[in-house]
Structure formats: structure tokens, C-alpha cells
Coordinates of C-alpha atoms in Angstrom, one line a residue:
M657 CA -74.3 173.6 170.1
N658 CA -76.0 171.0 172.3
L659 CA -78.9 168.7 171.2
N660 CA -81.7 170.8 172.8
T661 CA -80.5 174.0 171.1
A662 CA -80.3 172.2 167.7
L663 CA -83.9 170.8 168.1
R664 CA -85.2 174.3 169.0
L665 CA -83.6 175.8 166.0
A666 CA -84.9 173.1 163.7
T667 CA -88.4 173.5 165.1
L668 CA -88.2 177.3 164.6
A669 CA -87.1 176.9 161.0
T670 CA -90.0 174.4 160.3
V671 CA -92.6 176.9 161.8
S672 CA -91.1 179.8 159.9
L673 CA -91.2 177.8 156.6
A674 CA -94.8 176.9 157.2
V675 CA -95.8 180.5 157.9
L676 CA -94.0 181.6 154.8
V677 CA -95.7 179.0 152.7
N678 CA -99.1 179.9 154.2
N679 CA -98.6 183.6 153.6
S680 CA -97.5 183.0 150.0
S681 CA -100.7 181.1 149.5
V682 CA -102.8 183.9 150.9
I683 CA -101.0 186.5 148.7
C684 CA -101.5 184.4 145.6
Q685 CA -105.2 184.1 146.5
A686 CA -105.5 187.8 147.0
Q687 CA -103.9 188.5 143.7
D688 CA -106.1 185.9 141.8
P689 CA -108.0 188.0 139.2
T690 CA -110.6 185.3 138.5
P691 CA -114.1 186.6 139.7
S692 CA -116.8 184.5 141.2
P693 CA -119.1 182.8 138.7
L694 CA -122.1 183.8 140.7
A695 CA -121.0 187.4 140.9
L696 CA -120.6 187.5 137.1
L697 CA -124.1 186.0 136.4
R698 CA -125.8 188.3 138.9
A699 CA -123.9 191.3 137.5
A700 CA -125.2 190.4 134.0
E701 CA -128.7 190.3 135.4
A702 CA -128.3 193.7 137.2
A703 CA -127.0 195.4 134.1
R704 CA -130.1 194.3 132.2
T705 CA -132.7 195.2 134.8
S706 CA -131.3 198.5 136.0
H707 CA -134.2 200.5 134.3
P708 CA -137.9 199.6 134.9
S709 CA -139.0 200.7 131.4
V710 CA -137.7 200.0 127.9
E711 CA -138.9 200.7 124.4
V712 CA -137.6 198.3 121.7
E713 CA -138.1 198.1 117.9
L714 CA -136.8 195.0 116.3
E715 CA -137.1 192.6 113.4
I716 CA -137.6 188.9 114.0
A717 CA -136.5 186.6 111.2
Y718 CA -137.5 183.0 111.2
L719 CA -134.8 181.6 108.9
S720 CA -135.3 177.8 109.2
P721 CA -137.1 175.5 108.8
P722 CA -138.6 177.1 105.7
P723 CA -140.5 179.1 104.6
E724 CA -138.5 182.1 105.8
R725 CA -140.6 184.9 107.3
K726 CA -140.0 188.2 109.1
I727 CA -142.0 190.5 111.4
Q728 CA -141.3 194.0 112.5
C729 CA -142.5 194.8 115.9
L730 CA -142.5 197.4 118.7
I731 CA -142.3 196.4 122.4
E732 CA -142.9 198.7 125.2
M733 CA -142.4 197.6 128.8
S734 CA -142.9 199.4 132.2
G735 CA -142.7 197.2 135.3
D736 CA -145.3 194.4 134.9
K737 CA -147.0 196.1 132.0
R738 CA -146.1 195.3 128.3
R739 CA -147.3 196.3 124.9
F740 CA -146.4 194.3 121.8
E741 CA -147.4 195.6 118.3
V742 CA -146.7 194.0 115.0
L743 CA -145.8 196.7 112.5
E744 CA -145.2 194.5 109.5
G745 CA -145.5 190.7 109.0
D746 CA -148.0 188.0 109.3
V747 CA -150.7 190.0 111.1
P748 CA -149.9 193.7 110.8
G749 CA -151.6 195.8 113.5
Q750 CA -151.8 192.9 115.9
V751 CA -151.5 194.3 119.5
V752 CA -151.0 192.4 122.7
I753 CA -151.2 194.3 126.1
R754 CA -150.2 192.7 129.3
D755 CA -151.0 194.0 132.8
S756 CA -149.5 191.6 135.3
D757 CA -151.3 188.3 134.6
L758 CA -154.1 189.8 132.5
F759 CA -153.8 190.0 128.7
H760 CA -155.8 191.7 126.0
Q761 CA -155.1 191.0 122.3
Y762 CA -156.6 192.4 119.1
R763 CA -155.8 191.6 115.5
K764 CA -156.8 194.2 112.9
V765 CA -158.7 191.7 110.7
K766 CA -162.3 191.7 109.7
H767 CA -164.8 190.5 112.4
D768 CA -162.0 189.8 114.9
D769 CA -162.8 190.1 118.6
I770 CA -160.7 191.6 121.5
E771 CA -159.4 188.5 123.3
V772 CA -159.0 188.5 127.1
F773 CA -157.0 185.7 128.7
D774 CA -154.6 185.1 131.6
V775 CA -151.0 184.1 131.8
K776 CA -151.9 180.4 131.8
M777 CA -153.5 180.8 128.4
A778 CA -150.7 182.9 126.9
T779 CA -149.5 180.2 124.6
G780 CA -148.6 180.1 120.9
S781 CA -148.6 183.5 119.3
R782 CA -150.3 185.1 122.3
G783 CA -147.4 184.1 124.6
T784 CA -144.5 184.6 122.2
L785 CA -145.7 188.2 121.4
A786 CA -145.6 189.3 125.1
F787 CA -142.0 188.5 126.0
D788 CA -139.6 190.6 128.1
P789 CA -137.2 192.2 125.5
R790 CA -134.4 192.3 128.1
V791 CA -133.9 188.5 127.6
L792 CA -132.6 189.1 124.1
G793 CA -129.4 187.1 123.7
L794 CA -130.1 185.0 126.8
S795 CA -133.0 182.8 125.7
D796 CA -133.9 180.9 122.6
T797 CA -137.6 180.9 123.3
M798 CA -139.4 184.2 123.9
L799 CA -142.2 183.2 126.2
C800 CA -144.2 185.7 128.3
N801 CA -143.2 184.1 131.6
I802 CA -139.4 184.1 131.1
E803 CA -137.4 186.5 133.2
V804 CA -133.7 187.6 132.9
R805 CA -132.7 185.6 136.0
N806 CA -134.3 182.4 134.7
C807 CA -132.0 182.6 131.7
L808 CA -128.7 182.8 133.7
W809 CA -128.9 179.4 135.5
Y810 CA -127.5 180.6 138.8
E811 CA -130.6 179.4 140.6
N812 CA -130.9 175.7 141.2
S813 CA -127.6 174.8 139.6
D814 CA -125.5 171.9 140.9
T815 CA -122.2 173.6 140.1
L816 CA -121.0 177.0 138.9
E817 CA -117.4 177.6 137.7
V818 CA -115.3 180.1 135.7
V819 CA -113.6 178.0 133.1
G820 CA -111.2 180.8 132.1
S821 CA -110.8 184.0 130.1
E822 CA -111.3 183.8 126.3
S823 CA -111.3 186.2 123.3
I824 CA -114.7 186.2 121.6
H825 CA -116.2 188.6 119.0
G826 CA -113.3 190.9 119.4
A827 CA -113.7 191.2 123.2
T828 CA -112.2 189.4 126.2
A829 CA -114.8 187.5 128.3
W830 CA -115.0 185.2 131.2
R831 CA -116.4 181.7 130.3
V832 CA -118.8 180.6 133.0
K833 CA -120.2 177.1 133.2
A834 CA -123.3 176.0 135.0
T835 CA -124.6 172.4 135.4
R836 CA -127.9 170.9 136.3
G837 CA -127.6 167.1 136.3
S838 CA -126.4 166.2 132.8
D839 CA -127.5 169.5 131.4
T840 CA -125.0 172.4 131.0
A841 CA -125.1 176.1 130.1
E842 CA -122.0 178.2 129.3
F843 CA -121.9 182.0 129.2
W844 CA -119.2 184.3 127.8
I845 CA -119.4 187.5 129.9
E846 CA -117.4 190.6 129.3
E847 CA -116.4 193.0 132.1
P848 CA -117.2 195.7 133.1
S849 CA -120.2 196.0 130.7
F850 CA -121.3 192.5 131.6
R851 CA -122.4 191.8 128.1
V852 CA -123.2 188.2 127.3
H853 CA -121.5 187.5 124.0
R854 CA -122.5 183.9 123.7
K855 CA -124.6 181.2 125.4
V856 CA -124.5 177.5 124.7
V857 CA -126.9 175.0 126.3
K858 CA -126.5 171.3 126.0
T859 CA -129.1 168.8 127.0
E860 CA -129.9 165.3 125.9
G861 CA -130.6 165.4 122.1
L862 CA -130.5 169.2 121.9
Q863 CA -127.9 172.0 121.6
I864 CA -128.7 175.7 121.6
E865 CA -126.2 178.3 120.5
I866 CA -127.0 182.0 121.0
D867 CA -124.6 184.5 119.6
S868 CA -124.9 188.3 120.2
E869 CA -123.4 191.2 118.4
F870 CA -122.9 194.7 119.8
D871 CA -122.7 197.8 117.7
N872 CA -120.4 200.1 119.6
P873 CA -117.7 198.8 122.0
Q874 CA -117.5 202.4 123.4
I875 CA -121.1 202.4 124.5
L876 CA -121.2 199.8 127.2
S877 CA -124.9 198.8 126.9
P878 CA -125.6 195.2 127.9
F879 CA -128.2 194.8 125.2
P880 CA -127.1 193.4 121.8
S881 CA -127.9 194.8 118.4
K882 CA -128.2 191.4 116.7
V883 CA -128.9 187.9 118.1
S884 CA -128.5 184.7 116.2
I885 CA -130.0 181.5 117.6
V886 CA -129.4 178.0 116.3
R887 CA -131.2 175.0 117.8
T888 CA -129.8 171.6 116.7
A889 CA -131.9 168.5 117.4
Q890 CA -133.6 166.1 115.0
E891 CA -134.3 169.2 113.0
K892 CA -132.3 172.4 112.9
S893 CA -134.0 175.7 113.4
E894 CA -132.5 179.2 113.2
L895 CA -133.7 182.6 114.3
R896 CA -132.3 186.1 114.0
Y897 CA -133.3 189.2 116.0
S898 CA -132.1 192.6 114.6
V899 CA -132.6 195.5 117.0
K900 CA -133.5 198.8 115.4
K901 CA -134.0 200.7 118.6
F902 CA -133.4 199.9 122.3
I903 CA -134.1 202.7 124.7
Q904 CA -134.0 202.4 128.5
K905 CA -136.5 204.7 130.2
D906 CA -137.7 205.6 133.7
T907 CA -141.4 205.8 132.6
I908 CA -143.7 205.2 129.7
D909 CA -147.1 206.9 129.1
P910 CA -149.6 204.7 131.0
G911 CA -152.1 205.2 128.1
R912 CA -149.9 202.9 126.0
F913 CA -151.0 200.0 128.1
A914 CA -154.8 200.9 128.1
M915 CA -157.4 199.0 126.1
K916 CA -157.9 202.0 123.9
S917 CA -154.4 201.6 122.5
L918 CA -155.4 198.3 120.9
G919 CA -157.0 200.4 118.1
A920 CA -160.2 198.3 117.9
P921 CA -163.2 200.0 116.3
R922 CA -166.4 200.7 118.2
G923 CA -168.7 197.8 118.4
T924 CA -165.9 195.2 118.6
A925 CA -166.9 192.2 120.8
I926 CA -164.8 191.4 123.8
S927 CA -164.4 187.6 124.2
D928 CA -163.2 186.5 127.6
Y929 CA -161.5 183.1 127.2
R930 CA -161.4 182.6 131.0
T931 CA -165.2 182.3 131.1
S932 CA -165.8 181.4 127.4
Q933 CA -168.2 184.3 127.1
I934 CA -168.6 187.7 125.4
S935 CA -168.1 190.1 128.4
G936 CA -169.0 193.2 126.5
Y937 CA -168.4 195.5 123.5
W938 CA -165.9 198.2 123.0
D939 CA -167.6 201.6 122.7
G940 CA -164.5 203.7 122.0
D941 CA -163.9 204.7 125.6
G942 CA -164.9 201.7 127.7
V943 CA -166.8 198.5 127.8
S944 CA -170.5 198.4 127.0
K945 CA -172.6 195.5 128.2
S946 CA -174.9 195.8 125.1
P947 CA -173.8 195.9 121.4
V948 CA -172.9 199.3 119.9
S949 CA -172.7 200.6 116.4
P950 CA -169.4 201.9 114.8
T951 CA -170.6 205.4 115.8
G952 CA -170.9 204.3 119.5
E953 CA -174.7 204.2 119.5
S954 CA -176.7 201.3 121.0
L955 CA -177.7 198.6 118.6
L956 CA -180.7 197.6 120.6
S957 CA -183.7 197.4 118.2
A958 CA -186.4 200.1 118.3
D959 CA -189.0 197.4 119.4
S960 CA -186.6 196.2 122.2
A961 CA -185.9 199.7 123.3
S962 CA -189.6 200.7 123.3
A963 CA -190.9 197.5 124.8
P964 CA -191.3 198.8 128.3
K965 CA -193.0 201.9 127.1
N966 CA -195.4 199.9 124.9
K967 CA -196.4 197.7 127.9
I968 CA -197.2 200.8 129.9
N969 CA -199.3 202.3 127.0
Q970 CA -201.2 199.0 126.7
L971 CA -201.9 199.0 130.4
M972 CA -203.2 202.5 130.3
I973 CA -205.5 201.7 127.4
W974 CA -207.0 198.8 129.3
V975 CA -207.4 201.0 132.4
N976 CA -209.2 203.6 130.3
V977 CA -211.5 200.9 128.7
G978 CA -212.3 199.6 132.2
V979 CA -213.2 203.1 133.4
V980 CA -215.4 203.8 130.4
C981 CA -217.2 200.4 131.0
L982 CA -217.8 201.3 134.6
V983 CA -219.1 204.7 133.8
A984 CA -221.4 203.3 131.1
G985 CA -222.6 200.6 133.4
A986 CA -223.4 203.2 136.1
I987 CA -225.4 205.3 133.6
V988 CA -227.4 202.3 132.4
F989 CA -228.1 201.2 136.0
N990 CA -229.2 204.7 137.0
R991 CA -231.6 204.9 134.0
Y992 CA -233.0 201.5 134.9
R993 CA -233.7 202.6 138.5
M994 CA -235.4 205.8 137.3
R995 CA -237.7 203.9 135.0
R996 CA -238.8 201.6 137.7
K997 CA -239.6 204.5 140.0
I998 CA -241.7 206.2 137.3
S999 CA -243.6 203.1 136.6

């Protein structure tokens, strides 16, 4: 074998080895079972938003800091419409209705008004009682403007990665980590249900742990039956959501989102917080510009209601007096003329 032949064989062997190594790498990549972190997070969102309407009955327990308190509530949601009713708790009978950015709220307490406000004013109890129930298990604060995708951190994150596969709550889940600066959020996502079993958020001075339980592993609903939330900062707080009913629907009766479903009695004032004015009064079927009685009748006083008629009557009286005076004057004048002719 001459030198040229030996060099060609060596070159061929080197190329063959490189191709073999490259093909082995491609095969290993093709067989890698680790999914994309973005795909997992988006799949979790899609699983929760697959139906436009939901009906949810749940108990919210505020465990700490004390005193402990609970409320039972019913949430109905259809597209951008929501209805939240407190069945038992601090203000039983409280109802909040949302239609896009417009809110109506009524508390069944004496002398309370129907409140009208917009999404910018939906703070405190008004905001927290109009949340999207599909974020259960994904968020520690139930505000009216939080959406499912906001809770999953795949938007505006610096990095997304799958840390690995772990066993959690009796299931196998992918651990996904998202970072935004020094803040991190981790999710434990099960396939193929895309249930989020756990979420942990760490920011400066605060750690949030959200753990979800699911009733039946055979029914692959992405929505939990129980959610425990622990916020650890200078003070520790704990919440628990227990789901009594979670039904996904295609439609909900539109009447459930009408003002009539607030259950306010006739005559209730409607206070518009956007203009700081009373915009009308509930008459049982719609809005009246003037006050109404509990029976739906106008509460305008008899004097006020008859004022225009009285003015007309007074005018007619003065017209009649004037006519009488003119006639009397004409008679007197004619008599005076007749006397002068006779004389």
C-alpha cells in the first residue's frame, strides 16, 4: 500500500466516523422524550380555556392570619360575562355581575344601592369577587383582571426550561422553570391532562406555594378539586379553595348576567361611581330616572305631579276673570253712553 492510498483510507475512515457520530446525535435527539417547556405551558392554558362557559360552586376559606372565615359562592362565566354570588359568608346574597369592563354589584343589606363601576375601580371586595375561576391553582390572588395565560409566565420570561420529571401527589409531572430577572416560577405539569399539580413563585422577600388536588385520576379534568395557597413573607397567610362543582358548558342563560338577576327590590337607587351620581332607580324591569316605590309606582309627590295642571288651572281662572272684567266694563260704558244721549 503506497502513501497516497493510505492517506485516502485514513480520510475516508475519519469522514465515516464523523458521519456516524453525527447520526448518533440526531437519533438521540429524536428519541429525547423531554417536551418543550413552552409547549407544556401553552397546553396547560389550552386545557383550561377549551370551553367558553363554566359554572363553579366553591368554598373559600381564609385560614390565616386570624380570624378564620369562610364564604360559599357560585361563579358563572360565559365569555367576557361573569356573575359571582355569595351564598353564605360575610355578606350573603352579595352579587357582582361583569359585562366586559362594566360591573354592577348589589349587597342584600338595608338601604344599600346598586353600585356601577368599571374595571379600574374593581378593587378590594369588588375585584376579588369577579375573578376567572379557571385560574384556580395557578394564582394566589383572585383579581378580576387575571387571565390563565398571565399565570403561566411563558410571556415576557427571560428563560424557560424543563428541569426534569418528578413524582408529585401520586402522579408523574414535568417540572418547568421560568425566570424573570431574579424572580422564578416553577410548575409541575402532568401529561396528557396538563394538570398543574404545584406552582412555586419566589421573589425578593416573598415565596408563594400553590398545591392542587384532583379527585379522580381517571377523569382527566385540568381543574383541581382543592387548592391550598401559602404566602410566606414578613407575615404568613394561608387560603384554601374547595370546589363543590365545576361544570364546563357551551352556553349559560344570558338572563343570569342581566341586572334583574341582582335580586334588588324595586326602588333601589343605582349609584354610578364613574360619575359619582345616582343614575336612576330600579323599577323591577329596568332603570327609572325618578324614584319608585316598592310596588313600582312613581314616588313623585301629588303636588309635584299636579304642578303643571295647577298652573294651567290658575291661568284659566285669570283669563276668565279678565273676560268678566271686560264684559262688565263694556256694559257700564254702554249704560253711560245711553244716559248721556237721553240727557
